[in-house]
GROMACS .gro file of C-alpha atoms in nm:
model
  421
    1MET     CA    1   0.000   0.000   0.000
    2LYS     CA    2   0.280   0.239   0.092
    3ARG     CA    3   0.461   0.153  -0.231
    4PHE     CA    4   0.143   0.230  -0.429
    5LYS     CA    5   0.101   0.566  -0.255
    6TRP     CA    6   0.464   0.658  -0.319
    7ARG     CA    7   0.430   0.570  -0.688
    8CYS     CA    8   0.118   0.789  -0.713
    9LEU     CA    9   0.305   1.070  -0.540
   10VAL     CA   10   0.596   1.040  -0.783
   11GLN     CA   11   0.360   1.043  -1.082
   12ASN     CA   12   0.174   1.347  -0.951
   13TYR     CA   13   0.503   1.522  -0.878
   14GLN     CA   14   0.617   1.453  -1.231
   15ALA     CA   15   0.290   1.580  -1.382
   16VAL     CA   16   0.303   1.903  -1.180
   17TYR     CA   17   0.669   1.960  -1.266
   18LEU     CA   18   0.612   1.904  -1.638
   19MET     CA   19   0.310   2.136  -1.642
   20ILE     CA   20   0.503   2.419  -1.474
   21PHE     CA   21   0.803   2.355  -1.696
   22ALA     CA   22   0.583   2.372  -2.007
   23VAL     CA   23   0.436   2.709  -1.903
   24TYR     CA   24   0.779   2.855  -1.823
   25LEU     CA   25   0.926   2.714  -2.143
   26ALA     CA   26   0.644   2.863  -2.351
   27SER     CA   27   0.698   3.202  -2.186
   28VAL     CA   28   1.073   3.221  -2.244
   29THR     CA   29   1.047   3.076  -2.595
   30LEU     CA   30   0.788   3.334  -2.700
   31GLN     CA   31   1.033   3.602  -2.592
   32THR     CA   32   1.289   3.467  -2.842
   33THR     CA   33   1.044   3.530  -3.127
   34THR     CA   34   0.911   3.856  -3.268
   35PHE     CA   35   0.587   3.776  -3.087
   36ASN     CA   36   0.775   3.943  -2.800
   37VAL     CA   37   0.626   4.282  -2.891
   38MET     CA   38   0.282   4.137  -2.813
   39TYR     CA   39   0.394   3.958  -2.497
   40PRO     CA   40   0.380   4.182  -2.187
   41HIS     CA   41   0.710   4.200  -2.002
   42LYS     CA   42   0.528   4.192  -1.667
   43LEU     CA   43   0.364   3.863  -1.762
   44GLY     CA   44   0.703   3.711  -1.836
   45VAL     CA   45   0.832   3.828  -1.496
   46LEU     CA   46   0.527   3.683  -1.320
   47VAL     CA   47   0.575   3.346  -1.493
   48GLU     CA   48   0.940   3.347  -1.389
   49LEU     CA   49   0.857   3.425  -1.025
   50ALA     CA   50   0.575   3.169  -1.019
   51THR     CA   51   0.811   2.904  -1.160
   52LEU     CA   52   1.072   2.989  -0.899
   53ALA     CA   53   0.817   2.961  -0.616
   54ALA     CA   54   0.660   2.640  -0.752
   55MET     CA   55   0.995   2.464  -0.795
   56PHE     CA   56   1.097   2.565  -0.444
   57GLY     CA   57   0.768   2.426  -0.312
   58LEU     CA   58   0.820   2.096  -0.494
   59ILE     CA   59   1.171   2.057  -0.358
   60VAL     CA   60   1.083   2.142   0.002
   61GLY     CA   61   0.747   1.964   0.008
   62PHE     CA   62   0.811   1.643  -0.183
   63GLN     CA   63   1.182   1.564  -0.206
   64ALA     CA   64   1.339   1.342   0.060
   65LEU     CA   65   1.696   1.469   0.061
   66THR     CA   66   1.992   1.347   0.262
   67PRO     CA   67   2.185   1.599   0.476
   68ARG     CA   68   2.465   1.593   0.220
   69GLN     CA   69   2.224   1.670  -0.064
   70ILE     CA   70   2.067   1.953   0.137
   71ILE     CA   71   2.406   2.111   0.203
   72GLY     CA   72   2.501   2.078  -0.165
   73GLU     CA   73   2.177   2.228  -0.297
   74VAL     CA   74   2.170   2.512  -0.043
   75SER     CA   75   2.532   2.598  -0.128
   76LEU     CA   76   2.453   2.599  -0.500
   77LEU     CA   77   2.146   2.817  -0.447
   78ALA     CA   78   2.347   3.058  -0.233
   79LEU     CA   79   2.610   3.089  -0.507
   80VAL     CA   80   2.350   3.138  -0.781
   81THR     CA   81   2.166   3.398  -0.571
   82VAL     CA   82   2.484   3.600  -0.524
   83VAL     CA   83   2.567   3.574  -0.896
   84THR     CA   84   2.212   3.673  -0.990
   85LEU     CA   85   2.216   3.981  -0.765
   86THR     CA   86   2.559   4.078  -0.895
   87SER     CA   87   2.503   4.021  -1.267
   88GLY     CA   88   2.130   4.089  -1.296
   89ALA     CA   89   2.083   3.761  -1.485
   90HIS     CA   90   1.749   3.675  -1.323
   91TYR     CA   91   1.691   3.372  -1.545
   92LEU     CA   92   1.964   3.183  -1.359
   93LEU     CA   93   1.755   3.121  -1.046
   94PRO     CA   94   1.452   2.959  -1.215
   95THR     CA   95   1.690   2.761  -1.436
   96VAL     CA   96   1.878   2.617  -1.139
   97MET     CA   97   1.552   2.552  -0.954
   98LEU     CA   98   1.423   2.359  -1.257
   99VAL     CA   99   1.741   2.152  -1.249
  100LEU     CA  100   1.716   2.077  -0.876
  101ALA     CA  101   1.343   2.001  -0.885
  102ALA     CA  102   1.385   1.752  -1.171
  103ARG     CA  103   1.445   1.466  -0.925
  104GLN     CA  104   1.175   1.197  -0.966
  105VAL     CA  105   1.099   1.332  -1.318
  106SER     CA  106   1.167   1.130  -1.632
  107PHE     CA  107   1.419   1.309  -1.852
  108ARG     CA  108   1.254   1.157  -2.158
  109ARG     CA  109   0.928   1.323  -2.054
  110ILE     CA  110   1.112   1.653  -2.009
  111MET     CA  111   1.254   1.629  -2.362
  112GLN     CA  112   0.913   1.535  -2.503
  113VAL     CA  113   0.761   1.845  -2.345
  114TYR     CA  114   1.052   2.055  -2.472
  115LEU     CA  115   1.011   1.924  -2.825
  116ALA     CA  116   0.634   1.979  -2.825
  117VAL     CA  117   0.640   2.330  -2.674
  118VAL     CA  118   0.939   2.482  -2.854
  119GLY     CA  119   0.859   2.307  -3.183
  120SER     CA  120   0.498   2.431  -3.177
  121ILE     CA  121   0.596   2.792  -3.098
  122LEU     CA  122   0.862   2.798  -3.371
  123LEU     CA  123   0.614   2.657  -3.622
  124LEU     CA  124   0.359   2.919  -3.518
  125ALA     CA  125   0.620   3.195  -3.545
  126PHE     CA  126   0.726   3.070  -3.889
  127ILE     CA  127   0.367   3.079  -4.018
  128ALA     CA  128   0.299   3.418  -3.858
  129ALA     CA  129   0.617   3.563  -4.008
  130GLU     CA  130   0.538   3.427  -4.354
  131ILE     CA  131   0.188   3.580  -4.358
  132GLY     CA  132   0.313   3.911  -4.220
  133LEU     CA  133   0.158   3.893  -3.873
  134ILE     CA  134   0.498   3.935  -3.708
  135LYS     CA  135   0.838   4.046  -3.836
  136ASN     CA  136   1.061   3.814  -4.035
  137ILE     CA  137   1.398   3.977  -3.972
  138THR     CA  138   1.629   3.942  -4.272
  139PHE     CA  139   1.983   4.044  -4.358
  140VAL     CA  140   2.135   4.085  -4.701
  141THR     CA  141   2.500   3.981  -4.681
  142ASP     CA  142   2.774   3.877  -4.922
  143ASP     CA  143   2.664   3.517  -4.864
  144GLY     CA  144   2.303   3.592  -4.959
  145VAL     CA  145   1.981   3.662  -4.769
  146ARG     CA  146   1.970   3.544  -4.407
  147GLN     CA  147   1.625   3.491  -4.255
  148SER     CA  148   1.509   3.447  -3.895
  149PHE     CA  149   1.154   3.314  -3.970
  150GLY     CA  150   0.989   3.498  -3.682
  151VAL     CA  151   1.276   3.459  -3.433
  152VAL     CA  152   1.457   3.769  -3.304
  153TYR     CA  153   1.781   3.688  -3.490
  154THR     CA  154   1.902   3.443  -3.752
  155THR     CA  155   2.155   3.273  -3.525
  156ASP     CA  156   1.887   3.228  -3.258
  157PHE     CA  157   1.663   3.053  -3.511
  158ALA     CA  158   1.954   2.830  -3.612
  159ALA     CA  159   2.025   2.750  -3.246
  160HIS     CA  160   1.660   2.655  -3.192
  161ILE     CA  161   1.677   2.414  -3.487
  162PHE     CA  162   2.003   2.263  -3.361
  163TYR     CA  163   1.868   2.195  -3.010
  164ILE     CA  164   1.538   2.061  -3.145
  165CYS     CA  165   1.735   1.816  -3.359
  166ALA     CA  166   1.942   1.715  -3.055
  167ALA     CA  167   1.624   1.649  -2.854
  168TYR     CA  168   1.469   1.455  -3.142
  169LEU     CA  169   1.774   1.230  -3.181
  170TYR     CA  170   1.792   1.170  -2.807
  171LEU     CA  171   1.430   1.052  -2.804
  172GLN     CA  172   1.493   0.827  -3.107
  173ALA     CA  173   1.783   0.641  -2.946
  174ARG     CA  174   1.570   0.349  -2.832
  175ARG     CA  175   1.417   0.287  -3.172
  176PHE     CA  176   1.763   0.282  -3.321
  177ARG     CA  177   1.833  -0.038  -3.128
  178LEU     CA  178   1.628  -0.228  -3.385
  179VAL     CA  179   1.839  -0.095  -3.670
  180MET     CA  180   2.107  -0.346  -3.577
  181LEU     CA  181   1.875  -0.619  -3.704
  182ILE     CA  182   1.730  -0.453  -4.017
  183PRO     CA  183   1.871  -0.260  -4.314
  184ALA     CA  184   2.062   0.050  -4.216
  185LEU     CA  185   1.849   0.253  -4.457
  186LEU     CA  186   1.572   0.263  -4.198
  187GLY     CA  187   1.811   0.433  -3.962
  188LEU     CA  188   1.876   0.702  -4.222
  189VAL     CA  189   1.502   0.758  -4.264
  190MET     CA  190   1.482   0.838  -3.894
  191LEU     CA  191   1.754   1.100  -3.940
  192ILE     CA  192   1.554   1.294  -4.200
  193PRO     CA  193   1.431   1.563  -3.953
  194ALA     CA  194   1.789   1.628  -3.840
  195LEU     CA  195   1.919   1.633  -4.198
  196LEU     CA  196   1.636   1.870  -4.295
  197GLY     CA  197   1.733   2.093  -4.003
  198LEU     CA  198   2.091   2.097  -4.132
  199VAL     CA  199   1.973   2.213  -4.477
  200VAL     CA  200   1.750   2.484  -4.328
  201ILE     CA  201   2.027   2.620  -4.104
  202TYR     CA  202   2.280   2.638  -4.386
  203GLN     CA  203   2.053   2.753  -4.668
  204PHE     CA  204   1.844   3.018  -4.493
  205THR     CA  205   2.046   3.145  -4.196
  206LYS     CA  206   2.405   3.104  -4.326
  207THR     CA  207   2.500   3.018  -3.966
  208MET     CA  208   2.816   2.812  -3.984
  209THR     CA  209   2.832   2.756  -3.606
  210ASP     CA  210   2.514   2.552  -3.587
  211THR     CA  211   2.578   2.393  -3.927
  212ILE     CA  212   2.907   2.254  -3.796
  213ALA     CA  213   2.754   2.164  -3.458
  214LEU     CA  214   2.469   1.977  -3.625
  215LEU     CA  215   2.714   1.790  -3.849
  216VAL     CA  216   2.908   1.689  -3.537
  217LEU     CA  217   2.583   1.589  -3.368
  218ILE     CA  218   2.467   1.368  -3.656
  219SER     CA  219   2.814   1.215  -3.705
  220GLY     CA  220   2.864   1.144  -3.335
  221TYR     CA  221   2.513   1.004  -3.307
  222LEU     CA  222   2.571   0.764  -3.597
  223VAL     CA  223   2.898   0.653  -3.437
  224TYR     CA  224   2.706   0.588  -3.115
  225VAL     CA  225   2.421   0.402  -3.288
  226TYR     CA  226   2.639   0.184  -3.512
  227ARG     CA  227   2.927   0.130  -3.269
  228ARG     CA  228   2.878  -0.249  -3.270
  229LYS     CA  229   2.917  -0.273  -3.645
  230HIS     CA  230   3.245  -0.079  -3.631
  231GLN     CA  231   3.406  -0.232  -3.325
  232HIS     CA  232   3.717  -0.303  -3.528
  233VAL     CA  233   3.770   0.071  -3.592
  234LYS     CA  234   3.995   0.147  -3.296
  235TRP     CA  235   3.964   0.526  -3.297
  236LEU     CA  236   3.588   0.501  -3.230
  237ARG     CA  237   3.645   0.360  -2.884
  238PRO     CA  238   3.833   0.660  -2.736
  239LEU     CA  239   3.591   0.895  -2.916
  240LEU     CA  240   3.308   0.749  -2.710
  241ARG     CA  241   3.501   0.685  -2.390
  242TYR     CA  242   3.642   1.037  -2.365
  243SER     CA  243   3.349   1.232  -2.510
  244PHE     CA  244   3.280   1.364  -2.158
  245LEU     CA  245   3.596   1.579  -2.185
  246THR     CA  246   3.463   1.789  -2.474
  247LEU     CA  247   3.308   2.050  -2.245
  248PRO     CA  248   3.626   2.151  -2.054
  249ILE     CA  249   3.831   2.126  -2.375
  250ALA     CA  250   3.591   2.344  -2.575
  251SER     CA  251   3.557   2.604  -2.301
  252GLY     CA  252   3.930   2.613  -2.232
  253LEU     CA  253   4.007   2.645  -2.603
  254MET     CA  254   3.766   2.936  -2.658
  255ILE     CA  255   3.870   3.124  -2.346
  256GLY     CA  256   4.240   3.058  -2.411
  257LEU     CA  257   4.232   3.169  -2.777
  258SER     CA  258   4.041   3.485  -2.687
  259ASN     CA  259   4.292   3.562  -2.415
  260ILE     CA  260   4.600   3.527  -2.638
  261PHE     CA  261   4.445   3.677  -2.953
  262ASN     CA  262   4.672   3.916  -3.140
  263TYR     CA  263   4.611   4.076  -3.479
  264GLN     CA  264   4.984   4.044  -3.551
  265ASP     CA  265   4.956   3.666  -3.541
  266LYS     CA  266   4.845   3.565  -3.892
  267LEU     CA  267   4.706   3.229  -3.781
  268LEU     CA  268   4.497   3.384  -3.501
  269ALA     CA  269   4.386   3.669  -3.729
  270THR     CA  270   4.271   3.421  -3.994
  271LEU     CA  271   4.091   3.215  -3.731
  272ASN     CA  272   3.929   3.532  -3.596
  273ASP     CA  273   3.796   3.619  -3.943
  274ALA     CA  274   3.664   3.266  -3.987
  275LEU     CA  275   3.485   3.295  -3.651
  276SER     CA  276   3.322   3.631  -3.737
  277THR     CA  277   3.564   3.830  -3.513
  278ARG     CA  278   3.458   3.634  -3.203
  279LEU     CA  279   3.817   3.609  -3.078
  280ALA     CA  280   3.868   3.985  -3.099
  281LEU     CA  281   3.535   4.055  -2.931
  282GLY     CA  282   3.616   3.804  -2.658
  283GLN     CA  283   3.954   3.962  -2.594
  284ASN     CA  284   3.797   4.309  -2.584
  285ALA     CA  285   3.553   4.185  -2.321
  286LEU     CA  286   3.832   4.026  -2.113
  287LEU     CA  287   4.043   4.343  -2.128
  288ALA     CA  288   3.754   4.579  -2.060
  289TYR     CA  289   3.580   4.387  -1.780
  290GLY     CA  290   3.817   4.119  -1.657
  291VAL     CA  291   3.715   3.815  -1.454
  292LYS     CA  292   3.558   3.847  -1.108
  293LEU     CA  293   3.494   3.570  -0.857
  294PHE     CA  294   3.116   3.622  -0.836
  295GLY     CA  295   3.050   3.800  -1.165
  296GLN     CA  296   2.980   4.166  -1.223
  297SER     CA  297   2.707   4.416  -1.298
  298PRO     CA  298   2.533   4.380  -1.637
  299ILE     CA  299   2.770   4.438  -1.929
  300PRO     CA  300   2.624   4.672  -2.193
  301ILE     CA  301   2.588   4.493  -2.525
  302ASN     CA  302   2.477   4.594  -2.872
  303GLY     CA  303   2.375   4.306  -3.098
  304TRP     CA  304   2.172   4.295  -3.416
  305GLY     CA  305   1.870   4.107  -3.287
  306GLY     CA  306   1.512   4.238  -3.286
  307ASP     CA  307   1.462   4.603  -3.374
  308ARG     CA  308   1.836   4.665  -3.359
  309VAL     CA  309   1.861   4.501  -3.700
  310ASN     CA  310   1.829   4.852  -3.846
  311THR     CA  311   2.179   4.935  -3.724
  312PHE     CA  312   2.313   4.663  -3.950
  313THR     CA  313   2.175   4.825  -4.264
  314ASN     CA  314   2.265   5.186  -4.188
  315GLY     CA  315   2.629   5.114  -4.106
  316VAL     CA  316   2.615   5.220  -3.742
  317GLY     CA  317   2.615   4.859  -3.626
  318LEU     CA  318   2.955   4.788  -3.778
  319THR     CA  319   3.120   5.036  -3.542
  320THR     CA  320   2.899   4.992  -3.233
  321TYR     CA  321   2.847   4.614  -3.235
  322PHE     CA  322   2.958   4.442  -2.914
  323PHE     CA  323   2.835   4.101  -2.807
  324ILE     CA  324   2.996   3.814  -2.616
  325ASP     CA  325   2.878   3.526  -2.834
  326SER     CA  326   3.056   3.243  -2.657
  327SER     CA  327   2.858   3.086  -2.371
  328PHE     CA  328   3.181   3.002  -2.191
  329LEU     CA  329   3.329   3.351  -2.216
  330ASN     CA  330   2.999   3.510  -2.123
  331MET     CA  331   2.967   3.280  -1.823
  332LEU     CA  332   3.320   3.354  -1.706
  333ILE     CA  333   3.301   3.733  -1.746
  334SER     CA  334   2.937   3.795  -1.649
  335TYR     CA  335   2.876   3.527  -1.385
  336GLY     CA  336   3.223   3.487  -1.241
  337LEU     CA  337   3.501   3.233  -1.207
  338LEU     CA  338   3.345   3.031  -0.923
  339PHE     CA  339   3.009   2.984  -1.096
  340THR     CA  340   3.181   2.886  -1.422
  341VAL     CA  341   3.402   2.626  -1.254
  342VAL     CA  342   3.107   2.478  -1.062
  343VAL     CA  343   2.891   2.449  -1.376
  344LEU     CA  344   3.158   2.307  -1.606
  345ALA     CA  345   3.305   2.073  -1.344
  346GLY     CA  346   2.961   1.955  -1.233
  347ILE     CA  347   2.839   1.871  -1.582
  348THR     CA  348   3.172   1.712  -1.678
  349TRP     CA  349   3.163   1.492  -1.366
  350PHE     CA  350   2.805   1.392  -1.447
  351LEU     CA  351   2.902   1.295  -1.805
  352TYR     CA  352   3.205   1.105  -1.675
  353GLN     CA  353   2.975   0.902  -1.452
  354ARG     CA  354   2.759   0.820  -1.755
  355THR     CA  355   3.061   0.689  -1.947
  356ARG     CA  356   3.170   0.481  -1.646
  357GLN     CA  357   2.831   0.312  -1.671
  358ASN     CA  358   2.891   0.254  -2.043
  359ASP     CA  359   2.617   0.505  -2.129
  360TYR     CA  360   2.751   0.726  -2.408
  361LEU     CA  361   2.436   0.881  -2.551
  362LEU     CA  362   2.428   1.204  -2.346
  363PRO     CA  363   2.808   1.257  -2.360
  364VAL     CA  364   2.796   1.230  -2.741
  365ILE     CA  365   2.509   1.480  -2.766
  366MET     CA  366   2.682   1.715  -2.520
  367MET     CA  367   2.992   1.698  -2.738
  368ALA     CA  368   2.801   1.876  -3.015
  369ILE     CA  369   2.640   2.117  -2.767
  370ALA     CA  370   2.984   2.210  -2.632
  371ILE     CA  371   3.105   2.294  -2.983
  372SER     CA  372   2.794   2.503  -3.048
  373SER     CA  373   2.838   2.682  -2.713
  374MET     CA  374   3.189   2.791  -2.805
  375PHE     CA  375   3.028   3.036  -3.045
  376ASP     CA  376   2.677   3.108  -2.915
  377GLN     CA  377   2.541   3.223  -2.580
  378HIS     CA  378   2.258   2.972  -2.520
  379PHE     CA  379   2.423   2.705  -2.303
  380LEU     CA  380   2.234   2.797  -1.983
  381GLU     CA  381   1.903   2.892  -2.145
  382VAL     CA  382   1.643   2.615  -2.115
  383THR     CA  383   1.446   2.744  -2.414
  384TYR     CA  384   1.744   2.619  -2.615
  385ASN     CA  385   1.947   2.379  -2.403
  386SER     CA  386   1.703   2.180  -2.189
  387PHE     CA  387   1.971   1.911  -2.168
  388ILE     CA  388   2.106   2.084  -1.856
  389LEU     CA  389   1.800   1.945  -1.673
  390MET     CA  390   1.953   1.597  -1.708
  391LEU     CA  391   2.173   1.649  -1.400
  392PHE     CA  392   1.905   1.549  -1.148
  393ALA     CA  393   1.633   1.393  -1.365
  394GLU     CA  394   1.557   1.022  -1.392
  395LEU     CA  395   1.760   0.881  -1.679
  396PRO     CA  396   1.734   0.550  -1.860
  397SER     CA  397   2.081   0.404  -1.906
  398TYR     CA  398   2.183   0.264  -2.244
  399HIS     CA  399   2.450   0.018  -2.129
  400THR     CA  400   2.680  -0.110  -2.401
  401THR     CA  401   3.049  -0.182  -2.370
  402VAL     CA  402   3.283  -0.026  -2.624
  403GLY     CA  403   3.529  -0.313  -2.620
  404ALA     CA  404   3.530  -0.637  -2.814
  405ALA     CA  405   3.222  -0.787  -2.647
  406PHE     CA  406   2.919  -0.613  -2.796
  407ASP     CA  407   2.591  -0.726  -2.642
  408GLN     CA  408   2.237  -0.616  -2.708
  409PRO     CA  409   2.176  -0.278  -2.542
  410ILE     CA  410   2.016  -0.293  -2.201
  411VAL     CA  411   1.789  -0.008  -2.097
  412SER     CA  412   1.775   0.018  -1.720
  413PRO     CA  413   1.657   0.306  -1.502
  414ARG     CA  414   1.874   0.521  -1.281
  415GLY     CA  415   1.576   0.551  -1.046
  416ALA     CA  416   1.229   0.410  -1.004
  417LEU     CA  417   1.072   0.508  -1.336
  418THR     CA  418   1.073   0.208  -1.572
  419ASP     CA  419   0.763   0.246  -1.785
  420GLU     CA  420   0.890   0.512  -2.026
  421SER     CA  421   0.791   0.502  -2.389
   0.00000   0.00000   0.00000
C-alpha cells in the first residue's frame, strides 16, 4: 500500500513539474520570437517568479533529501543567488531551480515536453512571419539573404533548430536499437528531420556555427548508434570513452584563444575572421571587464537582434556592435570564475559518470552542444538547451560496452521510473 502511494506521489510530482516547466518554457520561448512585442514583459516576470516559487515548493514539500544533498543544494542556491544579484541575470535562479526540482521526473518526458512546446511555438512563429503577422527579420550579406523566420535573430533561429534536432535524436535512441537487425536505410530515414534541419540552417540562416555543430551531432550520433558494427575501428572507442571531456576542452580552447588573440599573429587573425571576429570581441571583453569571482554588474551589449537590426543596414552597427557570443566567455566574465568552474566541473563529472556506466548517448550529444556553445550564448538557457536538466532527472541508461564484447543494449533506469515510452 505504501509503495502504491509513493508511486502515485511520484507520478503526480512529475505531472506538476512538467506542467510548470511547459508554461515557463512557452513564456521564455515566445520572448525569443518577434511575438515578444505582443507579450507583456510583466507577464514574463510573473511566470518566472511563479516558476521559482513552484519549484521551491516541490523541492521542500516532496523531495526526501539526505543531509549531504541539502548542504550541496543550499550551497549551490546561495552561489547562484549572489551571482544573480551581482550580474542581474534573473533567469539563472529559475533555471537552477528547474534543475534541482527535476528529481523523480523522467528526462525523456522533459525532452518530449521541450520538443512539443518549442517546436509548436517555432512553427507558429514561422507561419505568422510568412503571412506578415509578425516580423521576419532578414539580412542581405555577401553570402546571400539570411532569414530568422519569426525569431529575433538568424543565429537564434539556427540555435533553436540545432537543439530541437538534438532532442529529437535523443528521443529516437531506443528505436535505433532495432536498426542493428534490419537494413541501415531505416536508420537514415529516422535521421531525415535532423538532416532537414541541417539544410534549413545552412541555406536560410548562413549560420556556420550551428551547421558545424549539427554535423558533429549527426556524425557522433551515428557513431554511437552503429558502434557495434564498427568495433574493429579502434579510434571510435576513445571517441566514445572520452566524449565527456569535450566540455572543458571546448571552453578552455575558446577562453584561451580569446585571451592570447593578437592581430599580428596571422594564424589567429585568420581564425578570428573565420569565426566572425569572435576572438577579438572576446579579448575586448576580457580586457575591458576582466574576470571576477562572483560575476559583475550587467555588461552593456549591442547586438543585431530584434529592432536593432536597423543598425546593420545603416552602417552604425559595424562600429557599435559588441556582443559576447561564446557561452563560456559570457559565463566567465558575467557570472564569475566560481560559478563557471562549478557548472563546467559539475556537468563534466556527471558525463564522466555516464561513461563509467557505459552510457555514451548524453556525452555524445553534449559533445556537439559544447562545440555550439563555443560560439553562441545559449548554453544555460532552457528554451534552447534543456539538456542541462539531465543532471538530477531520472535517466534510462543505455548500457553497451565499447570493447570487443558487444551485447544487445540494455535499458535500465537510474531511479524508479521504468515504464517510459
